[in-house]
Coordinates of N, CA and C in Angstrom, one line a residue:
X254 N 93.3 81.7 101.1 CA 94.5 82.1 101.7 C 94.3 83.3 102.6
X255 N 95.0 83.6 104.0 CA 94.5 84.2 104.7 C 96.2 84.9 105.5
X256 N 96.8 85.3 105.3 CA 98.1 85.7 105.4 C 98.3 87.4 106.0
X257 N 99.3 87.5 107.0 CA 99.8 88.3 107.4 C 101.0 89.0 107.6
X258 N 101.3 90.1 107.3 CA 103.0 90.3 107.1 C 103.5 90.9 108.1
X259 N 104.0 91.1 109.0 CA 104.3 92.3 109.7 C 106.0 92.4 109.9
X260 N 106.5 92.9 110.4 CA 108.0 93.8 110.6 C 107.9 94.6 110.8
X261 N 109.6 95.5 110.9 CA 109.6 96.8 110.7 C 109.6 97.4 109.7
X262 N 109.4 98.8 109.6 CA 109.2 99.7 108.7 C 110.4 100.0 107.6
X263 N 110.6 99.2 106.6 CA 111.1 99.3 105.3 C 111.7 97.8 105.4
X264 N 111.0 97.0 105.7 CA 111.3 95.5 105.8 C 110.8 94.9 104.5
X265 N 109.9 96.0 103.4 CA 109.2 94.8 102.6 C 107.9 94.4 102.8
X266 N 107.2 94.8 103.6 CA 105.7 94.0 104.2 C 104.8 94.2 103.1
X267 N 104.8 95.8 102.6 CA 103.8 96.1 101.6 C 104.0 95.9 100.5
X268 N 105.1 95.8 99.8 CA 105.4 95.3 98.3 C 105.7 94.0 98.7
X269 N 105.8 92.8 99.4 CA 105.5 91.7 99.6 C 103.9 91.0 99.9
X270 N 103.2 91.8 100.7 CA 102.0 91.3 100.7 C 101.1 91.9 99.3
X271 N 101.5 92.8 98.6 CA 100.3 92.8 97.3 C 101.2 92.0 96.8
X272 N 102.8 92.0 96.1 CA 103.0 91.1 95.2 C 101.8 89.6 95.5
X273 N 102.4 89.1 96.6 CA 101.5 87.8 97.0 C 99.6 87.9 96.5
X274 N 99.4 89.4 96.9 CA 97.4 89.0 96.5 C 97.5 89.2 95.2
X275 N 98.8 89.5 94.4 CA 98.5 89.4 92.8 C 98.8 88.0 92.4
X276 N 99.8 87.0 93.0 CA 99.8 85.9 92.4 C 99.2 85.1 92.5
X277 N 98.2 84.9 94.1 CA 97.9 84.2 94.7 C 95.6 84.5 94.1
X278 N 95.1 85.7 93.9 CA 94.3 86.7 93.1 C 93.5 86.4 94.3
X279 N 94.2 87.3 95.6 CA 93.4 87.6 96.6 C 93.4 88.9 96.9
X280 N 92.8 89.3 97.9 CA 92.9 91.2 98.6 C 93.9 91.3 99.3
X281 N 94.4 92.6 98.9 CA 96.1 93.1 99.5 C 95.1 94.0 100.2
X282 N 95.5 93.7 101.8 CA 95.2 95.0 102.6 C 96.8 95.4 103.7
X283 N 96.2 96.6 103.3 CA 97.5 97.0 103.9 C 97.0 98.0 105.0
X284 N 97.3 97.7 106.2 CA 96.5 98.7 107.5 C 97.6 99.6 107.4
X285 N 98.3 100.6 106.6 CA 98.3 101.8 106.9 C 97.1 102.4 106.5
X286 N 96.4 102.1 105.9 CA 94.9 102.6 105.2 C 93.8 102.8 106.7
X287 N 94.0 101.9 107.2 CA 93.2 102.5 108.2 C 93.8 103.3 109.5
X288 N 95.3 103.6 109.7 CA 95.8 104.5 110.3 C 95.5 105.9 109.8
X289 N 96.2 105.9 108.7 CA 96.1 107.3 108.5 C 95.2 107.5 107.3
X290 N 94.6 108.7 107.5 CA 93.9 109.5 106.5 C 94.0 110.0 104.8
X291 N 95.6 109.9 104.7 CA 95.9 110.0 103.4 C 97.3 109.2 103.2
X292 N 98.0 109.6 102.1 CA 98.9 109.5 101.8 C 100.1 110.3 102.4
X293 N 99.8 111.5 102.7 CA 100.8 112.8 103.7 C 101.3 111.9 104.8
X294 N 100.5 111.0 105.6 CA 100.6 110.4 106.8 C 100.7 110.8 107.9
X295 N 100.1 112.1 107.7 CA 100.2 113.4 108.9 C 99.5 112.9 109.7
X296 N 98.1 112.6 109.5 CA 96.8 112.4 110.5 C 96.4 111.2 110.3
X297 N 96.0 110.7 111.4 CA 95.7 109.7 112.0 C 94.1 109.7 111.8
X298 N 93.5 107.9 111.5 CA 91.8 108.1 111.2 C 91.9 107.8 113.1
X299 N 90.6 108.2 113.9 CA 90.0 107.7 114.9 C 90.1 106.4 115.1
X300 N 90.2 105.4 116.0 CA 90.2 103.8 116.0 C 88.9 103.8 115.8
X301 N 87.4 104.2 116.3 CA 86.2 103.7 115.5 C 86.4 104.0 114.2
X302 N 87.4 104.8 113.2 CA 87.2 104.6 111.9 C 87.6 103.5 111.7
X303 N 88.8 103.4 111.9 CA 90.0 102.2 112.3 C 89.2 100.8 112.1
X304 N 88.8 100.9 112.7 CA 87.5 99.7 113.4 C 86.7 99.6 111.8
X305 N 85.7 100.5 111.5 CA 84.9 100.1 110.7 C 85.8 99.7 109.4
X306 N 86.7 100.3 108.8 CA 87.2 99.9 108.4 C 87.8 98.9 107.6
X307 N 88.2 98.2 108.9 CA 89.0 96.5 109.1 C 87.6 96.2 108.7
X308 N 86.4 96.5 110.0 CA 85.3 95.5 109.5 C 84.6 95.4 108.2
X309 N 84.5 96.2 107.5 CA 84.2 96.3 105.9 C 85.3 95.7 105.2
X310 N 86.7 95.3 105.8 CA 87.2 94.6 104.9 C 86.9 92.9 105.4
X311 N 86.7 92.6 106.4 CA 86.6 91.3 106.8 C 85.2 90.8 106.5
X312 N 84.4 91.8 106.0 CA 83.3 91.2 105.4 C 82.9 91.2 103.9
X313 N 83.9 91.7 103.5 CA 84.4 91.6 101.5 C 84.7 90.7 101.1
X314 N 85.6 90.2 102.0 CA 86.6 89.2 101.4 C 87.6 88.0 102.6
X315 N 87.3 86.5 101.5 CA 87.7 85.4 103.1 C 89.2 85.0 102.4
X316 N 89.7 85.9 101.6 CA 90.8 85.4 101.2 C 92.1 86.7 100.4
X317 N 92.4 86.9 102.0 CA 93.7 87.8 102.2 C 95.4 87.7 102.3
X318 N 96.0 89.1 101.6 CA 96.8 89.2 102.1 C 97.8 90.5 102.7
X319 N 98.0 90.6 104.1 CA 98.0 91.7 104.8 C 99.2 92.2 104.9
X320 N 99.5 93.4 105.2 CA 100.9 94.0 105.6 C 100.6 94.9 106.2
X321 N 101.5 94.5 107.6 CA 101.0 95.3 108.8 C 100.4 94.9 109.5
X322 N 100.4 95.4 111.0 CA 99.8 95.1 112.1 C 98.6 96.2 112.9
X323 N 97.4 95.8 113.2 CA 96.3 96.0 113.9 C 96.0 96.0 115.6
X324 N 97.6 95.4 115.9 CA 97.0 94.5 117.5 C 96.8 95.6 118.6
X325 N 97.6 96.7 117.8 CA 97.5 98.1 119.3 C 96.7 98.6 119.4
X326 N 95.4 98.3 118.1 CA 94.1 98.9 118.2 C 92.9 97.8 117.9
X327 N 93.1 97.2 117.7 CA 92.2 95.9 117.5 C 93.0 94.5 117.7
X328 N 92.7 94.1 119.0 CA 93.5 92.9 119.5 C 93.5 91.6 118.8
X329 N 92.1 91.4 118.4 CA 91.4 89.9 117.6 C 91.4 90.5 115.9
X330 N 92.2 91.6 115.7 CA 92.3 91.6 114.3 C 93.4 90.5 113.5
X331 N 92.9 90.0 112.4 CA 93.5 89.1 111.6 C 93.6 87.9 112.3
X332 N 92.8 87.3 113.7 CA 93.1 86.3 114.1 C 92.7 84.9 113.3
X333 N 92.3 85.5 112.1 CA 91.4 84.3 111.5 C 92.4 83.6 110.4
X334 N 94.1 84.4 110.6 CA 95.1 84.0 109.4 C 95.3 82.8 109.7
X335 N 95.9 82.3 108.4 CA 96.4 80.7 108.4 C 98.1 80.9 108.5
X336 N 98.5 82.1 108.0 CA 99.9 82.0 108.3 C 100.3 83.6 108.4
X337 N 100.7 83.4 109.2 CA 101.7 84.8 110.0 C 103.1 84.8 109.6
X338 N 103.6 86.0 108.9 CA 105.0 86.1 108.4 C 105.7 87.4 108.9
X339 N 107.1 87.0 109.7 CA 107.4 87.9 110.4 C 108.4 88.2 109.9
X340 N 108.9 89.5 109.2 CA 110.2 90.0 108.0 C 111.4 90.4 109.1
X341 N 112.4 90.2 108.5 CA 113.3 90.6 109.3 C 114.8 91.2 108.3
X342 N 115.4 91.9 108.5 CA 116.3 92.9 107.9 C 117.3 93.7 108.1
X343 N 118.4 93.7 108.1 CA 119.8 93.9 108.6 C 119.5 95.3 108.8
X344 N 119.9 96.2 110.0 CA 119.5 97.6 110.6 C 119.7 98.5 109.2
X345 N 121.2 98.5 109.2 CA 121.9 98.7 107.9 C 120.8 99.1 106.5
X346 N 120.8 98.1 106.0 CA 119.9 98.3 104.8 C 118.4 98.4 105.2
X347 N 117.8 98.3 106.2 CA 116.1 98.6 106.5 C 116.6 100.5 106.6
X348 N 117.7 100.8 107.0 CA 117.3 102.5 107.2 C 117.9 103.0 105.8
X349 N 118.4 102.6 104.9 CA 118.9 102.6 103.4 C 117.8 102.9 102.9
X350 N 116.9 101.5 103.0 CA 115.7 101.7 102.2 C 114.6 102.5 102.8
X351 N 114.8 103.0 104.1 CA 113.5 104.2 104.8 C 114.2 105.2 104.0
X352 N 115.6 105.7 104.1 CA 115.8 106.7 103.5 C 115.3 107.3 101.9
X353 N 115.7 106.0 101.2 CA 115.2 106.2 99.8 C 113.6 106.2 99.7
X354 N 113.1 105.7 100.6 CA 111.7 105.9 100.2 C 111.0 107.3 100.7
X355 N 111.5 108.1 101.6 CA 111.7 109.4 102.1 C 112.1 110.5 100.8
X356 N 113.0 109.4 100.2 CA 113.5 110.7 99.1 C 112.3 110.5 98.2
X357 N 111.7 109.3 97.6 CA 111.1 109.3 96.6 C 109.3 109.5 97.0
X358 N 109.3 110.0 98.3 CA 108.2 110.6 98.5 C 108.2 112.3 98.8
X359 N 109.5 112.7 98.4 CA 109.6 113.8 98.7 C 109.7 115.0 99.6
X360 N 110.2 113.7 100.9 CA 110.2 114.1 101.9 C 111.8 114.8 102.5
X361 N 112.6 115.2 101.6 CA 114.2 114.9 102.0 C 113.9 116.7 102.5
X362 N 113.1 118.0 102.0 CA 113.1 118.9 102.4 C 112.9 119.1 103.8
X363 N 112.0 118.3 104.1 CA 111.9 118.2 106.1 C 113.0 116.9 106.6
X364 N 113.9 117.2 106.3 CA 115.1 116.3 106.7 C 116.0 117.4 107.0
X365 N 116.9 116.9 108.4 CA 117.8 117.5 108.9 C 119.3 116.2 109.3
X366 N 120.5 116.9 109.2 CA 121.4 116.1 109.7 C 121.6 115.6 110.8
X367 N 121.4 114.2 111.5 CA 121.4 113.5 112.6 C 122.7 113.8 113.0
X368 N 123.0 112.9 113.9 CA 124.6 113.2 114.9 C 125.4 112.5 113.8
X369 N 125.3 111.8 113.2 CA 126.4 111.7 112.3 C 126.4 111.9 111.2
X370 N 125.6 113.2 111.0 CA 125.7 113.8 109.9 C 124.5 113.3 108.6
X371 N 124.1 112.5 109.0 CA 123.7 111.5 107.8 C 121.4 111.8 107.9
X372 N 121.0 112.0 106.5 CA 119.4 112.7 106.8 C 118.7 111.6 107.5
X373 N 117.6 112.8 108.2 CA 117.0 112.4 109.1 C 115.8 112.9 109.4
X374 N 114.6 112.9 109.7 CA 113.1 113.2 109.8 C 113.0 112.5 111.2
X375 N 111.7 113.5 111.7 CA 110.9 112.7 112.7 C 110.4 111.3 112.3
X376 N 110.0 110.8 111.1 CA 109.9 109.2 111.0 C 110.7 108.3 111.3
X377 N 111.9 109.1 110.7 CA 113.5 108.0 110.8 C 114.0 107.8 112.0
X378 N 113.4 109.1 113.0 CA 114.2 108.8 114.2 C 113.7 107.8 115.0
X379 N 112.0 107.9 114.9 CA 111.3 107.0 115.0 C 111.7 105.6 115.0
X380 N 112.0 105.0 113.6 CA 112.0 103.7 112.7 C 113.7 103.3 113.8
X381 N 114.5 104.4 114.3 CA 115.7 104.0 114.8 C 115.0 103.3 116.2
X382 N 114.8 103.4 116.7 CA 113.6 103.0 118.2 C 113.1 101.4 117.7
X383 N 113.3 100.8 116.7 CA 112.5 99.6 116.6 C 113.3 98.6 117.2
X384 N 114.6 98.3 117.5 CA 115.0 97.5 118.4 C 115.5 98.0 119.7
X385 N 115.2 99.0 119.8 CA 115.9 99.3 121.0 C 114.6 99.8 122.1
X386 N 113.3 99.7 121.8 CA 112.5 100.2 122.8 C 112.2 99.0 123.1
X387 N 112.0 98.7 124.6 CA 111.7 97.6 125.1 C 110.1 97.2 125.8
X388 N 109.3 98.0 125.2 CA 108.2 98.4 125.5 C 107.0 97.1 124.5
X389 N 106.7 96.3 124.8 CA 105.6 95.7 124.0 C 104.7 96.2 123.6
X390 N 104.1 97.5 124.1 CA 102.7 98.1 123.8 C 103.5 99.4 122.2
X391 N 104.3 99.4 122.7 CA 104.9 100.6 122.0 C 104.7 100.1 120.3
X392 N 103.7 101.1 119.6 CA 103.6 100.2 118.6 C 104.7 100.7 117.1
X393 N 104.7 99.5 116.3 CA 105.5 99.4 115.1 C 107.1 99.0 115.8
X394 N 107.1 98.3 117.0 CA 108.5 98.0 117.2 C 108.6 96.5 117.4
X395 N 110.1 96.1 117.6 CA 110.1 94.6 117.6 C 110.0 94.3 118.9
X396 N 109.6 94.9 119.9 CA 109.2 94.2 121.5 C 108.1 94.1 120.4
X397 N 106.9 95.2 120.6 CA 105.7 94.4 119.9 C 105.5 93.7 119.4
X398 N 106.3 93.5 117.9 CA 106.1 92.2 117.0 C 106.2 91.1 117.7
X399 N 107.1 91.2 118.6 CA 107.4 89.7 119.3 C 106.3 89.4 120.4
X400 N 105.9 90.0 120.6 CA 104.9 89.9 121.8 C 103.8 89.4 121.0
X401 N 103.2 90.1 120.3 CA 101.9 89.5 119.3 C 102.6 88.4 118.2
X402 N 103.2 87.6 118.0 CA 104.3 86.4 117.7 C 104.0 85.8 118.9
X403 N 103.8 85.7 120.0 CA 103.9 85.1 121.0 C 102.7 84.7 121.3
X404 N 101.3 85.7 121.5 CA 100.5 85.4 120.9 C 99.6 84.7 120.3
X405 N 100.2 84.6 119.1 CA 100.1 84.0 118.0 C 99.4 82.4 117.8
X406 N 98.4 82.2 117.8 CA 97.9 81.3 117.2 C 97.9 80.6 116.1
X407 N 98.2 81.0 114.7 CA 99.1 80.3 113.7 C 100.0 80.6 113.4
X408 N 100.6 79.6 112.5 CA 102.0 79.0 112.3 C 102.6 80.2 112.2
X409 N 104.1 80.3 112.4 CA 104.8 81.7 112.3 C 105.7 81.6 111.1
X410 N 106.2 82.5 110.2 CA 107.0 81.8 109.2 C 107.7 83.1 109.4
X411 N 109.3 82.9 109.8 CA 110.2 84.2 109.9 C 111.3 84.3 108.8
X412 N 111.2 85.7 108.0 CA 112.1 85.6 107.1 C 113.3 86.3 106.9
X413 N 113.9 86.4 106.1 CA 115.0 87.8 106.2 C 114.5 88.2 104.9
X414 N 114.2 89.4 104.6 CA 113.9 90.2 103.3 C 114.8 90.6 102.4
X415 N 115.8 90.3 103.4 CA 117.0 90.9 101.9 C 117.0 90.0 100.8
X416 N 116.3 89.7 100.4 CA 116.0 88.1 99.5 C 115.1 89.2 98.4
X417 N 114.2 88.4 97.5 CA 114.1 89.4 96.4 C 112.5 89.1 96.6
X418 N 111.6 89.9 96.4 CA 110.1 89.5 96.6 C 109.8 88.1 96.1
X419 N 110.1 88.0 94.7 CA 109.9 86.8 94.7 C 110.5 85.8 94.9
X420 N 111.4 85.6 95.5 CA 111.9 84.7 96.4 C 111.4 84.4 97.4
X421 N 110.9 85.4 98.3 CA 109.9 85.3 99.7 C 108.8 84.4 99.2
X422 N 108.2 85.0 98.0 CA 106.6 84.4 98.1 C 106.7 82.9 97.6
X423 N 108.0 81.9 97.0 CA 108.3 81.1 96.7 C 108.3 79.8 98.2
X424 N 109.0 81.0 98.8 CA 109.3 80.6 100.4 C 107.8 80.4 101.2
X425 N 107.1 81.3 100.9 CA 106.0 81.7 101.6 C 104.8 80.6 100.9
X426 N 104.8 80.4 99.6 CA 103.6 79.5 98.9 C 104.1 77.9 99.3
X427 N 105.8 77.6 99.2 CA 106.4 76.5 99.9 C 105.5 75.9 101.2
X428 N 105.7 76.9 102.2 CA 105.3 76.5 103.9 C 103.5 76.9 103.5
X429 N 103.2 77.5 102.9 CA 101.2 77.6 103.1 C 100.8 75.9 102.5
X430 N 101.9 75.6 101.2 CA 101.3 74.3 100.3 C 101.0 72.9 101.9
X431 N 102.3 73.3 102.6 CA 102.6 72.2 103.4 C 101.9 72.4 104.6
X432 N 101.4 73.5 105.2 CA 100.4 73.9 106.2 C 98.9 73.3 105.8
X433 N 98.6 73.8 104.2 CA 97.5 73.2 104.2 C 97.2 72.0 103.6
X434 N 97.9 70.8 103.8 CA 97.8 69.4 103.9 C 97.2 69.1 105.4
X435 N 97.5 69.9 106.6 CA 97.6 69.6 108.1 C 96.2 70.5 108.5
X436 N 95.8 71.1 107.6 CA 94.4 71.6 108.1 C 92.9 71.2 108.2

């Protein structure tokens, strides 16, 4: 199994792709690991870290499942998936769930009130830019996703996440059972 998750940022990608390498008993990689340096998410690794990286994981292991996207720094990363899953999530509750995960990272002290009053970080303002920048290179947005979707050499499987993890991966093990009859 060779699987890829991408979306925006509180769509689900990362507690969707390990749930999946726990049921499936493959490797959960998740490329924030090779962006940033720690858990803080302050600093950024170099793309030759970036790089070595990925490549130490693509030579571990031939049976993945990913969350997150590589293409703004490594174009031919993950091209070897059998299935591509692109999350999707009502604006509404994707910034519900950035917020709460802000809080339970402890981040609500560097939070200030946006224009409508409501918290806000340099991340969030950020994560607000994912449909509205029209920029393909611009990365973690949905020009990009759709661009690398377009891309895209295997099958695409588009979901809405407001569904429960395990429902996705029910959905998700459904279309792989039926993909790999055709391979």
């Amino acid at each position: 199994m060779k699987i890829q998750v991408i979306g925006g940022s509180g769509t689900g990608k990362s507690t969707l792709a390990k749930y999946i390498s726990e049921q499936e008993n493959c490797v959960w990689i998740d490329t924030d690991r090779y962006l940033w340096k720690d858990s803080s998410f302050t600093e950024n690794h170099p793309a030759e870290k970036r790089l070595e990286l990925y490549e130490k994981d693509m030579q571990s292991t031939d049976r993945y499942a990913v969350s997150g996207s590589v293409f703004s720094w490594c174009k031919d990363g993950f091209n070897n998936r059998e299935l591509f899953i692109f999350l999707e999530l009502d604006e509404a509750e994707r910034m519900k769930r950035l917020l709460e995960r802000e809080a339970n990272r402890g981040n609500l002290n560097n939070m200030w009130p946006d224009q409508k009053g409501k918290p806000t970080n340099d991340f969030i303002e950020w994560c607000k830019t994912y449909h509205t920048s029209t920029d393909k290179t611009a990365v973690g947005t949905y020009a990009a996703h759709m661009h690398e979707l377009e891309l895209s050499q295997s099958p695409i499987l588009k979901l809405n996440s407001s569904k429960s993890t395990e429902e996705l991966y029910r959905e998700i093990a459904a279309a792989y059972k039926k993909l790999k009859r055709y391979i």
